[in-house]
Amino acid sequence: MPTISGNRISGNYIGTDVTGSVAMGNQGGADGVDINANPGPASGNFVGWDGVGDPTLMRNIISGFTGSTLGGVNMVVGAQGNVVAGNYIGIGATGAPLGNGQYGISMDYATANTLAARNWIAGQGTAIRFFGSGGFEAP
């Protein structure tokens, strides 16, 4: 059974140009960050700030995925015990909307994940979507 654990995605411009201000679009309807390990687990992964380092330097800009099926951050079956914190999702580095697909963050049957402080989510139809998810924490 595959395990995808202990990864950190921090300090990136995902879906934008190097300034974090211009949407570059996406290829083939992909989402910005996809955590998926069916049957799993994909656990202990950090997207953004880990609660220890500099939150500004660890911030991801996850924007510009307007043609994607779901949007900025997608966690599906097998994603459990992951943390998403301190990101700009659907907005650029300056705070201007850049949008994503339908959702900023989407969790489909993903369990025990944490959406922590400092996420700024805007520019898409729904900021956070839970579908069949078995629990999350929002400190």
Short mmCIF file of N, CA and C in Angstrom, two decimals:
data_model
loop_
_atom_site.label_atom_id
_atom_site.label_comp_id
_atom_site.label_asym_id
_atom_site.label_seq_id
_atom_site.Cartn_x
_atom_site.Cartn_y
_atom_site.Cartn_z
N MET A 1 0.85 -1.16 0.00
CA MET A 1 0.00 0.00 0.00
C MET A 1 0.90 1.24 0.00
N PRO A 2 0.66 2.20 -0.89
CA PRO A 2 1.53 3.38 -0.96
C PRO A 2 1.32 4.32 0.22
N THR A 3 2.39 4.97 0.62
CA THR A 3 2.28 6.03 1.62
C THR A 3 2.99 7.26 1.08
N ILE A 4 2.36 8.40 1.24
CA ILE A 4 2.92 9.67 0.83
C ILE A 4 2.88 10.54 2.06
N SER A 5 4.00 10.64 2.78
CA SER A 5 3.99 11.28 4.08
C SER A 5 5.20 12.17 4.28
N GLY A 6 5.01 13.19 5.13
CA GLY A 6 6.11 14.04 5.56
C GLY A 6 6.63 15.03 4.53
N ASN A 7 5.84 15.36 3.53
CA ASN A 7 6.26 16.33 2.52
C ASN A 7 5.89 17.75 2.94
N ARG A 8 6.66 18.72 2.47
CA ARG A 8 6.38 20.14 2.72
C ARG A 8 6.35 20.88 1.40
N ILE A 9 5.26 21.59 1.20
CA ILE A 9 5.13 22.46 0.03
C ILE A 9 5.02 23.87 0.60
N SER A 10 6.10 24.62 0.54
CA SER A 10 6.14 25.94 1.18
C SER A 10 6.91 26.93 0.32
N GLY A 11 6.43 28.18 0.29
CA GLY A 11 7.13 29.27 -0.37
C GLY A 11 7.08 29.24 -1.88
N ASN A 12 6.00 28.70 -2.45
CA ASN A 12 5.90 28.55 -3.90
C ASN A 12 4.81 29.43 -4.50
N TYR A 13 4.98 29.75 -5.76
CA TYR A 13 3.93 30.37 -6.57
C TYR A 13 3.42 29.26 -7.49
N ILE A 14 2.24 28.77 -7.19
CA ILE A 14 1.68 27.64 -7.92
C ILE A 14 0.51 28.16 -8.75
N GLY A 15 0.68 28.19 -10.07
CA GLY A 15 -0.35 28.66 -10.97
C GLY A 15 -0.21 30.12 -11.36
N THR A 16 0.86 30.78 -10.90
CA THR A 16 1.08 32.20 -11.24
C THR A 16 2.46 32.38 -11.84
N ASP A 17 2.72 33.61 -12.32
CA ASP A 17 4.06 33.94 -12.78
C ASP A 17 4.97 34.18 -11.57
N VAL A 18 6.22 34.55 -11.80
CA VAL A 18 7.20 34.70 -10.72
C VAL A 18 6.88 35.86 -9.77
N THR A 19 6.00 36.76 -10.17
CA THR A 19 5.62 37.86 -9.27
C THR A 19 4.46 37.47 -8.37
N GLY A 20 3.78 36.37 -8.68
CA GLY A 20 2.61 35.97 -7.92
C GLY A 20 1.40 36.81 -8.22
N SER A 21 1.42 37.54 -9.33
CA SER A 21 0.35 38.49 -9.64
C SER A 21 -0.39 38.19 -10.94
N VAL A 22 0.13 37.30 -11.77
CA VAL A 22 -0.50 37.00 -13.06
C VAL A 22 -0.80 35.50 -13.12
N ALA A 23 -2.08 35.17 -13.35
CA ALA A 23 -2.48 33.77 -13.47
C ALA A 23 -1.90 33.18 -14.75
N MET A 24 -1.27 32.03 -14.64
CA MET A 24 -0.68 31.35 -15.78
C MET A 24 -1.60 30.25 -16.32
N GLY A 25 -2.71 30.03 -15.65
CA GLY A 25 -3.62 28.99 -16.09
C GLY A 25 -3.12 27.61 -15.70
N ASN A 26 -3.77 26.61 -16.22
CA ASN A 26 -3.37 25.24 -15.90
C ASN A 26 -3.46 24.38 -17.15
N GLN A 27 -2.84 23.25 -17.07
CA GLN A 27 -2.79 22.33 -18.20
C GLN A 27 -3.73 21.15 -17.94
N GLY A 28 -4.64 20.92 -18.83
CA GLY A 28 -5.49 19.74 -18.75
C GLY A 28 -6.44 19.70 -17.57
N GLY A 29 -6.79 20.84 -17.00
CA GLY A 29 -7.76 20.87 -15.91
C GLY A 29 -7.21 20.45 -14.56
N ALA A 30 -5.90 20.52 -14.38
CA ALA A 30 -5.28 20.09 -13.12
C ALA A 30 -5.61 21.05 -11.98
N ASP A 31 -5.53 20.54 -10.76
CA ASP A 31 -5.68 21.36 -9.56
C ASP A 31 -4.31 21.88 -9.14
N GLY A 32 -4.31 22.87 -8.24
CA GLY A 32 -3.05 23.44 -7.77
C GLY A 32 -2.22 22.44 -6.98
N VAL A 33 -2.75 21.95 -5.86
CA VAL A 33 -2.09 20.95 -5.01
C VAL A 33 -3.09 19.83 -4.80
N ASP A 34 -2.68 18.62 -5.09
CA ASP A 34 -3.56 17.46 -4.97
C ASP A 34 -2.90 16.45 -4.03
N ILE A 35 -3.54 16.18 -2.89
CA ILE A 35 -3.04 15.18 -1.94
C ILE A 35 -3.99 14.00 -2.02
N ASN A 36 -3.47 12.88 -2.54
CA ASN A 36 -4.31 11.75 -2.86
C ASN A 36 -3.47 10.49 -2.79
N ALA A 37 -3.90 9.52 -2.04
CA ALA A 37 -3.21 8.24 -1.98
C ALA A 37 -4.22 7.14 -1.74
N ASN A 38 -5.12 6.96 -2.66
CA ASN A 38 -6.14 5.95 -2.50
C ASN A 38 -5.53 4.58 -2.75
N PRO A 39 -5.47 3.67 -1.81
CA PRO A 39 -6.21 3.67 -0.57
C PRO A 39 -5.54 4.43 0.57
N GLY A 40 -4.30 4.84 0.43
CA GLY A 40 -3.68 5.70 1.43
C GLY A 40 -2.68 4.98 2.29
N PRO A 41 -2.17 5.67 3.25
CA PRO A 41 -2.51 7.07 3.55
C PRO A 41 -1.55 8.07 2.91
N ALA A 42 -2.02 9.28 2.79
CA ALA A 42 -1.18 10.44 2.49
C ALA A 42 -1.31 11.31 3.73
N SER A 43 -0.31 11.26 4.60
CA SER A 43 -0.46 11.90 5.91
C SER A 43 0.79 12.65 6.31
N GLY A 44 0.61 13.59 7.25
CA GLY A 44 1.74 14.34 7.78
C GLY A 44 2.36 15.30 6.79
N ASN A 45 1.61 15.72 5.78
CA ASN A 45 2.11 16.65 4.79
C ASN A 45 1.71 18.08 5.17
N PHE A 46 2.60 19.05 4.92
CA PHE A 46 2.33 20.46 5.18
C PHE A 46 2.24 21.20 3.86
N VAL A 47 1.18 21.99 3.70
CA VAL A 47 1.06 22.89 2.58
C VAL A 47 1.06 24.29 3.19
N GLY A 48 2.19 24.99 3.05
CA GLY A 48 2.32 26.32 3.63
C GLY A 48 3.11 26.33 4.92
N TRP A 49 2.61 27.10 5.87
CA TRP A 49 3.29 27.36 7.14
C TRP A 49 3.19 26.16 8.06
N ASP A 50 4.33 25.78 8.68
CA ASP A 50 4.35 24.63 9.57
C ASP A 50 4.19 24.99 11.04
N GLY A 51 3.96 26.27 11.34
CA GLY A 51 3.79 26.71 12.72
C GLY A 51 5.08 27.05 13.41
N VAL A 52 6.21 26.84 12.73
CA VAL A 52 7.51 27.09 13.34
C VAL A 52 8.28 28.17 12.59
N GLY A 53 8.40 28.04 11.29
CA GLY A 53 9.17 28.98 10.47
C GLY A 53 8.45 30.30 10.26
N ASP A 54 9.02 31.15 9.42
CA ASP A 54 8.46 32.45 9.09
C ASP A 54 7.21 32.25 8.20
N PRO A 55 6.01 32.65 8.68
CA PRO A 55 4.80 32.40 7.90
C PRO A 55 4.78 33.10 6.55
N THR A 56 5.42 34.26 6.44
CA THR A 56 5.44 34.97 5.16
C THR A 56 6.30 34.23 4.14
N LEU A 57 7.46 33.75 4.57
CA LEU A 57 8.35 33.03 3.65
C LEU A 57 7.80 31.65 3.28
N MET A 58 7.00 31.07 4.15
CA MET A 58 6.48 29.72 3.90
C MET A 58 5.15 29.74 3.14
N ARG A 59 4.58 30.92 2.94
CA ARG A 59 3.29 31.06 2.26
C ARG A 59 3.39 30.60 0.81
N ASN A 60 2.40 29.82 0.39
CA ASN A 60 2.23 29.48 -1.02
C ASN A 60 1.17 30.40 -1.62
N ILE A 61 1.38 30.81 -2.85
CA ILE A 61 0.34 31.45 -3.64
C ILE A 61 -0.20 30.35 -4.53
N ILE A 62 -1.46 29.94 -4.31
CA ILE A 62 -2.06 28.85 -5.07
C ILE A 62 -3.26 29.45 -5.78
N SER A 63 -3.05 29.93 -7.00
CA SER A 63 -4.07 30.71 -7.70
C SER A 63 -3.94 30.52 -9.21
N GLY A 64 -5.01 30.89 -9.92
CA GLY A 64 -4.98 30.89 -11.37
C GLY A 64 -5.43 29.61 -12.02
N PHE A 65 -6.01 28.69 -11.26
CA PHE A 65 -6.45 27.42 -11.81
C PHE A 65 -7.93 27.48 -12.20
N THR A 66 -8.29 28.47 -13.01
CA THR A 66 -9.70 28.71 -13.33
C THR A 66 -10.32 27.61 -14.17
N GLY A 67 -9.52 26.83 -14.87
CA GLY A 67 -10.06 25.74 -15.69
C GLY A 67 -10.03 24.40 -15.00
N SER A 68 -9.66 24.37 -13.72
CA SER A 68 -9.53 23.09 -13.03
C SER A 68 -10.89 22.55 -12.62
N THR A 69 -10.93 21.25 -12.39
CA THR A 69 -12.16 20.60 -11.97
C THR A 69 -12.55 21.06 -10.57
N LEU A 70 -11.61 21.09 -9.64
CA LEU A 70 -11.92 21.45 -8.27
C LEU A 70 -11.32 22.80 -7.89
N GLY A 71 -10.00 22.95 -7.93
CA GLY A 71 -9.44 24.25 -7.59
C GLY A 71 -8.06 24.23 -6.99
N GLY A 72 -7.85 25.05 -5.97
CA GLY A 72 -6.54 25.30 -5.41
C GLY A 72 -5.91 24.11 -4.70
N VAL A 73 -6.52 23.64 -3.61
CA VAL A 73 -5.99 22.51 -2.84
C VAL A 73 -7.08 21.45 -2.80
N ASN A 74 -6.73 20.25 -3.22
CA ASN A 74 -7.68 19.14 -3.28
C ASN A 74 -7.13 17.99 -2.46
N MET A 75 -7.90 17.55 -1.46
CA MET A 75 -7.53 16.37 -0.67
C MET A 75 -8.65 15.35 -0.83
N VAL A 76 -8.27 14.14 -1.22
CA VAL A 76 -9.27 13.11 -1.46
C VAL A 76 -8.96 11.85 -0.66
N VAL A 77 -9.70 10.79 -0.93
CA VAL A 77 -9.58 9.54 -0.20
C VAL A 77 -8.12 9.20 0.09
N GLY A 78 -7.82 8.90 1.32
CA GLY A 78 -6.46 8.57 1.72
C GLY A 78 -5.70 9.73 2.31
N ALA A 79 -6.19 10.96 2.11
CA ALA A 79 -5.55 12.14 2.70
C ALA A 79 -6.04 12.27 4.14
N GLN A 80 -5.12 12.13 5.08
CA GLN A 80 -5.49 12.22 6.49
C GLN A 80 -4.33 12.79 7.29
N GLY A 81 -4.64 13.64 8.25
CA GLY A 81 -3.61 14.20 9.12
C GLY A 81 -2.67 15.17 8.43
N ASN A 82 -3.16 15.90 7.44
CA ASN A 82 -2.36 16.90 6.73
C ASN A 82 -2.71 18.29 7.23
N VAL A 83 -1.81 19.26 7.00
CA VAL A 83 -2.02 20.63 7.46
C VAL A 83 -1.92 21.59 6.27
N VAL A 84 -2.91 22.47 6.14
CA VAL A 84 -2.90 23.55 5.16
C VAL A 84 -2.98 24.84 5.95
N ALA A 85 -1.91 25.65 5.91
CA ALA A 85 -1.87 26.86 6.73
C ALA A 85 -1.05 27.96 6.07
N GLY A 86 -1.51 29.19 6.24
CA GLY A 86 -0.73 30.36 5.85
C GLY A 86 -0.63 30.63 4.37
N ASN A 87 -1.58 30.17 3.58
CA ASN A 87 -1.51 30.30 2.13
C ASN A 87 -2.45 31.37 1.60
N TYR A 88 -2.13 31.89 0.43
CA TYR A 88 -3.06 32.70 -0.35
C TYR A 88 -3.63 31.77 -1.41
N ILE A 89 -4.91 31.49 -1.32
CA ILE A 89 -5.56 30.56 -2.23
C ILE A 89 -6.63 31.33 -3.01
N GLY A 90 -6.42 31.46 -4.31
CA GLY A 90 -7.34 32.20 -5.15
C GLY A 90 -7.06 33.69 -5.22
N ILE A 91 -6.00 34.11 -4.57
CA ILE A 91 -5.57 35.51 -4.64
C ILE A 91 -4.08 35.56 -4.90
N GLY A 92 -3.62 36.67 -5.45
CA GLY A 92 -2.21 36.83 -5.77
C GLY A 92 -1.40 37.38 -4.61
N ALA A 93 -0.12 37.59 -4.86
CA ALA A 93 0.80 38.06 -3.84
C ALA A 93 0.41 39.43 -3.29
N THR A 94 -0.26 40.25 -4.10
CA THR A 94 -0.66 41.58 -3.65
C THR A 94 -2.04 41.60 -3.01
N GLY A 95 -2.73 40.47 -3.00
CA GLY A 95 -4.07 40.39 -2.44
C GLY A 95 -5.17 40.52 -3.46
N ALA A 96 -4.83 40.73 -4.74
CA ALA A 96 -5.84 40.84 -5.80
C ALA A 96 -6.36 39.45 -6.16
N PRO A 97 -7.67 39.31 -6.44
CA PRO A 97 -8.22 38.00 -6.80
C PRO A 97 -7.63 37.46 -8.10
N LEU A 98 -7.26 36.18 -8.09
CA LEU A 98 -6.80 35.48 -9.29
C LEU A 98 -7.65 34.24 -9.56
N GLY A 99 -8.42 33.84 -8.59
CA GLY A 99 -9.35 32.74 -8.76
C GLY A 99 -8.72 31.37 -8.92
N ASN A 100 -9.56 30.39 -8.75
CA ASN A 100 -9.25 28.98 -8.99
C ASN A 100 -10.48 28.37 -9.64
N GLY A 101 -10.58 27.07 -9.62
CA GLY A 101 -11.76 26.40 -10.18
C GLY A 101 -12.97 26.66 -9.30
N GLN A 102 -13.72 25.63 -9.03
CA GLN A 102 -14.93 25.79 -8.24
C GLN A 102 -14.65 26.08 -6.78
N TYR A 103 -13.54 25.57 -6.24
CA TYR A 103 -13.29 25.63 -4.80
C TYR A 103 -11.87 26.10 -4.49
N GLY A 104 -11.71 26.77 -3.36
CA GLY A 104 -10.38 27.10 -2.88
C GLY A 104 -9.71 25.86 -2.31
N ILE A 105 -10.40 25.19 -1.38
CA ILE A 105 -9.95 23.93 -0.79
C ILE A 105 -11.12 22.96 -0.89
N SER A 106 -10.84 21.76 -1.37
CA SER A 106 -11.87 20.73 -1.48
C SER A 106 -11.38 19.47 -0.79
N MET A 107 -12.21 18.92 0.11
CA MET A 107 -11.90 17.66 0.78
C MET A 107 -12.99 16.66 0.47
N ASP A 108 -12.62 15.59 -0.21
CA ASP A 108 -13.56 14.52 -0.55
C ASP A 108 -13.15 13.25 0.17
N TYR A 109 -13.91 12.87 1.18
CA TYR A 109 -13.61 11.69 1.98
C TYR A 109 -12.20 11.73 2.55
N ALA A 110 -11.74 12.91 2.88
CA ALA A 110 -10.44 13.11 3.52
C ALA A 110 -10.69 13.31 5.02
N THR A 111 -9.89 12.68 5.88
CA THR A 111 -10.19 12.69 7.31
C THR A 111 -9.07 13.31 8.13
N ALA A 112 -9.46 13.92 9.24
CA ALA A 112 -8.55 14.41 10.28
C ALA A 112 -7.47 15.35 9.75
N ASN A 113 -7.83 16.21 8.80
CA ASN A 113 -6.90 17.20 8.28
C ASN A 113 -7.11 18.53 9.02
N THR A 114 -6.09 19.37 9.02
CA THR A 114 -6.16 20.64 9.74
C THR A 114 -6.06 21.79 8.76
N LEU A 115 -7.06 22.67 8.79
CA LEU A 115 -7.00 23.94 8.08
C LEU A 115 -6.68 24.97 9.14
N ALA A 116 -5.43 25.38 9.19
CA ALA A 116 -4.96 26.21 10.29
C ALA A 116 -4.99 27.69 9.93
N ALA A 117 -4.47 28.48 10.84
CA ALA A 117 -4.51 29.93 10.74
C ALA A 117 -3.80 30.46 9.49
N ARG A 118 -4.17 31.66 9.14
CA ARG A 118 -3.50 32.46 8.12
C ARG A 118 -3.75 32.07 6.69
N ASN A 119 -4.72 31.21 6.40
CA ASN A 119 -5.11 30.97 5.02
C ASN A 119 -6.02 32.11 4.58
N TRP A 120 -5.70 32.73 3.46
CA TRP A 120 -6.58 33.72 2.84
C TRP A 120 -7.15 33.05 1.61
N ILE A 121 -8.47 32.92 1.57
CA ILE A 121 -9.13 32.19 0.50
C ILE A 121 -10.18 33.10 -0.13
N ALA A 122 -10.06 33.35 -1.43
CA ALA A 122 -11.01 34.20 -2.14
C ALA A 122 -10.92 33.90 -3.63
N GLY A 123 -11.86 34.45 -4.40
CA GLY A 123 -11.75 34.42 -5.85
C GLY A 123 -12.28 33.19 -6.55
N GLN A 124 -12.99 32.31 -5.85
CA GLN A 124 -13.63 31.19 -6.50
C GLN A 124 -15.05 31.07 -5.98
N GLY A 125 -15.84 30.17 -6.54
CA GLY A 125 -17.24 30.06 -6.14
C GLY A 125 -17.43 29.73 -4.67
N THR A 126 -16.73 28.73 -4.16
CA THR A 126 -16.84 28.29 -2.78
C THR A 126 -15.44 28.24 -2.18
N ALA A 127 -15.26 28.83 -1.01
CA ALA A 127 -13.94 28.86 -0.38
C ALA A 127 -13.49 27.46 0.05
N ILE A 128 -14.31 26.76 0.84
CA ILE A 128 -13.95 25.45 1.37
C ILE A 128 -15.13 24.51 1.18
N ARG A 129 -14.86 23.35 0.63
CA ARG A 129 -15.90 22.34 0.37
C ARG A 129 -15.53 21.05 1.08
N PHE A 130 -16.48 20.50 1.83
CA PHE A 130 -16.32 19.19 2.46
C PHE A 130 -17.36 18.26 1.86
N PHE A 131 -16.91 17.13 1.36
CA PHE A 131 -17.82 16.15 0.79
C PHE A 131 -17.48 14.79 1.37
N GLY A 132 -18.32 14.27 2.22
CA GLY A 132 -18.08 12.97 2.81
C GLY A 132 -16.85 12.92 3.70
N SER A 133 -16.34 14.08 4.10
CA SER A 133 -15.13 14.12 4.92
C SER A 133 -15.45 13.69 6.34
N GLY A 134 -14.53 12.97 6.93
CA GLY A 134 -14.74 12.41 8.26
C GLY A 134 -14.18 13.23 9.38
N GLY A 135 -13.90 14.49 9.17
CA GLY A 135 -13.45 15.32 10.27
C GLY A 135 -12.25 16.17 9.89
N PHE A 136 -12.19 17.33 10.50
CA PHE A 136 -11.07 18.24 10.30
C PHE A 136 -10.97 19.10 11.54
N GLU A 137 -9.87 19.79 11.68
CA GLU A 137 -9.67 20.74 12.77
C GLU A 137 -9.41 22.11 12.16
N ALA A 138 -9.94 23.13 12.78
CA ALA A 138 -9.70 24.50 12.36
C ALA A 138 -9.37 25.32 13.60
N PRO A 139 -8.10 25.32 14.01
CA PRO A 139 -7.75 26.03 15.24
C PRO A 139 -7.91 27.54 15.10
#
